Amino acid sequence: MKAPFPKLIELPAAPLNASPAPELTSIHAARRRGPYGSSKYRGNCGGYLIRDLLRYYQPRRVLDPMTGSGTCRDVCKELAIPCVSMDVRFGQDAADANLYEAVGEVDFAWLHPPYWRQIVYNDDPRCLSNAATLDAFFVRLRLVLRNCRSVLTPRGKIAVLIGGYSDRGVFQPLPHLTVAAAAQEGLRMAATEIIRLQYGNTSSSRTYRSSFIPGLHDQCLVFESGRL
Ligand SMILES: C[S@@+](CC[C@H](N)C(=O)[O-])C[C@H]1O[C@@H](n2cnc3c(N)ncnc32)[C@H](O)[C@@H]1O
């Protein structure tokens, strides 16, 4: 029987409003990654969502504490926004508060952490992908959120891109747990969650013997200071 769902789905119309980035809605579907960062870096994201967020929030300075291949750094370069980047692969642990003394104030932090151990990046015990348990992952993610918040201006925002996945047979709803962890750090959601459709994932071209509901997206969660 033919599936009743079309391959191409028209997005619902978004209401007109005063947004400086009207294309930015709760669904982000960019088929290409743009000339930012490197597609070869595992678990990298494209640059268009970051670009839309920066056009929307218009920060004067950005912090990118888990830069990977530098996608956020490259978007900032294009938009001429100063950006401070760090990564544990360069020896900088974003969970270490001492590193932030040199950062100075920022209006926006782009945080793209490992999705726990879905991809293990290296064998550095400080890397979040090496956290032995989910609790240990969130202990360290909370430290990173706390550090980012410590350098945020009062109107500043922290955007976290993260997705849920099945870890050894147990589904881990990392975005939901991140909202709870952020609340523990005095951060509340500043806008709707943004569902980012993931095109070209390695898993999309594989065939599996087991049955599951494939996840085709991750989520971008934007936080600001303030209790719920
Ligand atoms: C999902 S990747 C980021 C990819 C990046 N958005 C890009 O486009 O290439 C996660 C990154 O977090 C880094 N990382 C993990 N733990 C870290 C820590 N404690 N401090 C700083 N960076 C960390 C990893 O080395 C990895 O590069």
Short mmCIF file of C-alpha atoms and ligand atoms in Angstrom, two decimals:
data_model
loop_
_atom_site.label_atom_id
_atom_site.label_comp_id
_atom_site.label_asym_id
_atom_site.label_seq_id
_atom_site.Cartn_x
_atom_site.Cartn_y
_atom_site.Cartn_z
CA MET A 1 0.00 0.00 0.00
CA LYS A 2 1.30 3.46 -0.86
CA ALA A 3 2.13 5.60 2.21
CA PRO A 4 -0.42 8.41 2.58
CA PHE A 5 2.28 10.94 3.41
CA PRO A 6 3.92 13.13 0.78
CA LYS A 7 7.72 13.15 0.45
CA LEU A 8 7.69 16.92 0.22
CA ILE A 9 5.93 18.67 3.06
CA GLU A 10 4.91 22.30 2.84
CA LEU A 11 5.70 24.14 6.05
CA PRO A 12 2.77 25.96 7.68
CA ALA A 13 2.71 29.69 7.00
CA ALA A 14 4.38 31.72 9.75
CA PRO A 15 2.63 34.86 10.98
CA LEU A 16 4.17 38.12 9.78
CA ASN A 17 5.96 39.92 12.58
CA ALA A 18 8.79 42.38 13.25
CA SER A 19 11.51 39.70 13.38
CA PRO A 20 14.82 40.73 11.76
CA ALA A 21 15.12 37.09 10.61
CA PRO A 22 11.57 36.19 9.47
CA GLU A 23 12.69 32.81 8.06
CA LEU A 24 13.54 31.66 11.59
CA THR A 25 10.60 29.66 12.92
CA SER A 26 10.21 26.62 15.18
CA ILE A 27 11.19 24.39 12.25
CA HIS A 28 14.58 24.79 10.61
CA ALA A 29 15.11 22.88 7.40
CA ALA A 30 18.36 23.70 5.62
CA ARG A 31 19.35 21.03 3.12
CA ARG A 32 22.88 22.37 2.77
CA ARG A 33 25.35 23.25 5.49
CA GLY A 34 26.81 26.37 3.89
CA PRO A 35 30.47 27.40 3.70
CA TYR A 36 31.04 27.07 7.43
CA GLY A 37 33.07 24.59 9.49
CA SER A 38 33.77 21.16 8.05
CA SER A 39 31.33 18.45 6.99
CA LYS A 40 34.12 15.96 7.72
CA TYR A 41 34.03 16.73 11.44
CA ARG A 42 31.79 14.09 13.00
CA GLY A 43 28.58 15.40 14.52
CA ASN A 44 29.09 18.82 12.97
CA CYS A 45 26.11 21.03 12.20
CA GLY A 46 25.54 23.36 9.27
CA GLY A 47 25.83 27.10 9.67
CA TYR A 48 22.44 28.39 8.56
CA LEU A 49 20.64 27.93 11.88
CA ILE A 50 23.47 29.76 13.68
CA ARG A 51 23.34 32.51 11.08
CA ASP A 52 19.58 32.92 11.50
CA LEU A 53 19.90 33.04 15.29
CA LEU A 54 22.62 35.69 15.09
CA ARG A 55 20.54 37.74 12.65
CA TYR A 56 17.63 37.46 15.05
CA TYR A 57 19.41 38.19 18.36
CA GLN A 58 22.04 40.55 16.88
CA PRO A 59 24.73 39.97 19.52
CA ARG A 60 27.82 42.16 19.68
CA ARG A 61 30.05 39.31 20.92
CA VAL A 62 29.67 35.54 20.74
CA LEU A 63 31.10 32.63 22.72
CA ASP A 64 31.43 29.20 21.10
CA PRO A 65 32.85 26.97 23.86
CA MET A 66 32.65 23.65 21.96
CA THR A 67 33.68 24.81 18.55
CA GLY A 68 34.52 21.48 16.86
CA SER A 69 35.33 22.37 13.25
CA GLY A 70 34.47 26.03 13.83
CA THR A 71 31.05 26.38 12.18
CA CYS A 72 29.91 29.13 14.56
CA ARG A 73 33.28 30.87 14.29
CA ASP A 74 32.95 30.95 10.49
CA VAL A 75 29.38 32.29 10.59
CA CYS A 76 30.51 35.02 13.00
CA LYS A 77 33.36 35.90 10.66
CA GLU A 78 30.90 36.34 7.79
CA LEU A 79 28.65 38.57 9.90
CA ALA A 80 31.65 40.46 11.35
CA ILE A 81 30.77 39.54 14.93
CA PRO A 82 33.71 38.92 17.28
CA CYS A 83 33.65 35.30 18.48
CA VAL A 84 35.61 33.53 21.23
CA SER A 85 36.03 29.81 20.45
CA MET A 86 37.35 26.95 22.55
CA ASP A 87 37.32 23.16 22.48
CA VAL A 88 38.70 20.41 24.63
CA ARG A 89 40.50 19.11 21.55
CA PHE A 90 42.68 22.22 21.82
CA GLY A 91 43.13 21.58 25.55
CA GLN A 92 40.37 24.00 26.66
CA ASP A 93 37.77 22.50 29.00
CA ALA A 94 34.54 24.50 28.77
CA ALA A 95 33.57 23.17 32.21
CA ASP A 96 36.60 24.93 33.78
CA ALA A 97 35.47 28.27 35.25
CA ASN A 98 39.04 29.62 35.21
CA LEU A 99 39.00 29.78 31.41
CA TYR A 100 36.17 32.30 31.42
CA GLU A 101 38.08 35.06 33.19
CA ALA A 102 39.73 35.86 29.85
CA VAL A 103 36.49 35.65 27.83
CA GLY A 104 34.86 38.96 28.78
CA GLU A 105 31.16 39.73 28.34
CA VAL A 106 29.19 38.11 25.51
CA ASP A 107 25.60 38.53 24.34
CA PHE A 108 25.24 35.09 22.85
CA ALA A 109 26.72 31.66 23.46
CA TRP A 110 26.39 28.88 20.89
CA LEU A 111 26.68 25.53 22.58
CA HIS A 112 26.81 22.36 20.50
CA PRO A 113 27.88 19.67 22.95
CA PRO A 114 28.33 15.97 22.22
CA TYR A 115 25.02 14.13 22.44
CA TRP A 116 26.50 12.27 25.41
CA ARG A 117 28.38 9.25 23.95
CA GLN A 118 26.54 8.96 20.62
CA ILE A 119 29.86 10.02 19.07
CA VAL A 120 33.00 9.70 21.19
CA TYR A 121 35.34 12.51 20.18
CA ASN A 122 38.58 11.58 21.91
CA ASP A 123 39.84 9.88 25.06
CA ASP A 124 40.16 13.06 27.14
CA PRO A 125 38.23 12.42 30.39
CA ARG A 126 37.14 16.09 30.36
CA CYS A 127 35.29 15.58 27.06
CA LEU A 128 31.54 15.31 27.64
CA SER A 129 31.40 12.36 25.25
CA ASN A 130 33.47 10.40 27.76
CA ALA A 131 31.07 10.89 30.68
CA ALA A 132 30.62 7.42 32.19
CA THR A 133 26.95 7.96 33.04
CA LEU A 134 24.13 10.23 31.96
CA ASP A 135 24.28 11.92 35.36
CA ALA A 136 27.99 12.61 34.91
CA PHE A 137 27.26 14.08 31.46
CA PHE A 138 24.73 16.49 32.93
CA VAL A 139 26.97 17.43 35.86
CA ARG A 140 29.53 18.63 33.31
CA LEU A 141 26.98 20.21 30.96
CA ARG A 142 25.61 22.17 33.92
CA LEU A 143 29.10 23.47 34.66
CA VAL A 144 29.41 24.64 31.04
CA LEU A 145 25.99 26.35 31.22
CA ARG A 146 26.98 27.98 34.53
CA ASN A 147 30.23 29.25 33.04
CA CYS A 148 28.50 30.60 29.93
CA ARG A 149 25.90 32.32 32.09
CA SER A 150 28.67 33.92 34.17
CA VAL A 151 29.90 35.91 31.13
CA LEU A 152 26.47 36.69 29.66
CA THR A 153 25.14 40.26 29.51
CA PRO A 154 21.68 40.75 31.08
CA ARG A 155 19.98 40.48 27.65
CA GLY A 156 22.24 37.63 26.61
CA LYS A 157 21.14 34.24 25.31
CA ILE A 158 22.58 30.72 25.33
CA ALA A 159 21.53 28.49 22.42
CA VAL A 160 22.06 24.75 22.90
CA LEU A 161 21.79 22.34 19.98
CA ILE A 162 21.19 18.79 21.17
CA GLY A 163 19.24 15.69 20.16
CA GLY A 164 17.81 12.58 21.77
CA TYR A 165 19.05 9.15 20.77
CA SER A 166 18.85 5.53 21.74
CA ASP A 167 21.85 4.62 23.89
CA ARG A 168 22.39 0.88 24.18
CA GLY A 169 18.68 0.29 23.74
CA VAL A 170 17.48 3.05 26.08
CA PHE A 171 16.11 6.26 24.57
CA GLN A 172 17.75 9.31 26.13
CA PRO A 173 15.64 12.47 25.75
CA LEU A 174 18.64 14.82 25.98
CA PRO A 175 16.78 18.02 24.95
CA HIS A 176 14.19 17.56 27.70
CA LEU A 177 16.88 16.79 30.26
CA THR A 178 18.82 19.86 29.09
CA VAL A 179 15.82 22.10 29.79
CA ALA A 180 15.68 20.66 33.32
CA ALA A 181 19.46 21.06 33.80
CA ALA A 182 19.34 24.65 32.55
CA ALA A 183 16.51 25.44 34.99
CA GLN A 184 18.78 24.21 37.80
CA GLU A 185 21.27 26.84 36.62
CA GLY A 186 18.70 29.64 36.68
CA LEU A 187 18.10 29.58 32.93
CA ARG A 188 14.68 29.54 31.31
CA MET A 189 13.68 29.06 27.69
CA ALA A 190 13.63 32.38 25.85
CA ALA A 191 11.70 31.14 22.82
CA THR A 192 10.08 28.06 21.35
CA GLU A 193 12.29 25.04 20.80
CA ILE A 194 13.57 24.96 17.23
CA ILE A 195 13.30 21.59 15.52
CA ARG A 196 16.29 21.30 13.19
CA LEU A 197 15.78 18.73 10.47
CA GLN A 198 18.92 16.64 10.01
CA TYR A 199 19.77 16.02 6.38
CA GLY A 200 22.54 13.62 5.36
CA ASN A 201 22.99 11.82 8.68
CA THR A 202 25.20 8.74 8.40
CA SER A 203 22.42 6.61 9.93
CA SER A 204 19.90 7.73 7.27
CA SER A 205 21.60 5.66 4.58
CA ARG A 206 21.90 2.49 6.69
CA THR A 207 19.58 -0.52 6.95
CA TYR A 208 18.84 -1.93 10.40
CA ARG A 209 17.42 -5.32 11.40
CA SER A 210 15.76 -3.91 14.52
CA SER A 211 12.58 -1.85 14.54
CA PHE A 212 12.47 1.71 15.89
CA ILE A 213 11.02 5.14 15.16
CA PRO A 214 13.82 7.01 13.36
CA GLY A 215 14.67 10.44 14.74
CA LEU A 216 15.19 12.94 11.93
CA HIS A 217 15.88 16.06 13.95
CA ASP A 218 17.66 17.60 16.89
CA GLN A 219 16.53 20.63 18.87
CA CYS A 220 17.88 24.09 19.43
CA LEU A 221 16.94 25.45 22.85
CA VAL A 222 17.51 29.14 23.55
CA PHE A 223 17.95 30.11 27.19
CA GLU A 224 18.12 33.37 29.10
CA SER A 225 18.72 34.16 32.75
CA GLY A 226 15.67 33.99 34.96
CA ARG A 227 13.77 31.52 37.06
CA LEU A 228 10.83 29.65 35.49
C1 LIG B 1 28.95 18.19 18.38
S1 LIG B 1 30.63 18.63 18.36
C2 LIG B 1 30.59 20.32 17.87
C3 LIG B 1 30.62 20.40 16.37
C4 LIG B 1 30.63 21.82 15.85
N1 LIG B 1 29.34 22.46 16.04
C5 LIG B 1 30.99 21.83 14.39
O1 LIG B 1 30.22 22.36 13.61
O2 LIG B 1 32.02 21.26 14.02
C6 LIG B 1 30.98 18.73 20.09
C7 LIG B 1 32.33 19.28 20.42
O3 LIG B 1 32.40 19.44 21.85
C8 LIG B 1 33.75 19.30 22.21
N2 LIG B 1 33.81 19.11 23.68
C9 LIG B 1 33.39 18.06 24.41
N3 LIG B 1 33.62 18.24 25.72
C10 LIG B 1 34.18 19.47 25.84
C11 LIG B 1 34.64 20.24 26.94
N4 LIG B 1 34.58 19.78 28.20
N5 LIG B 1 35.15 21.47 26.69
C12 LIG B 1 35.24 21.95 25.42
N6 LIG B 1 34.83 21.26 24.33
C13 LIG B 1 34.30 20.04 24.53
C14 LIG B 1 34.22 18.12 21.38
O4 LIG B 1 35.62 18.09 21.28
C15 LIG B 1 33.52 18.41 20.05
O5 LIG B 1 34.36 19.13 19.18
#
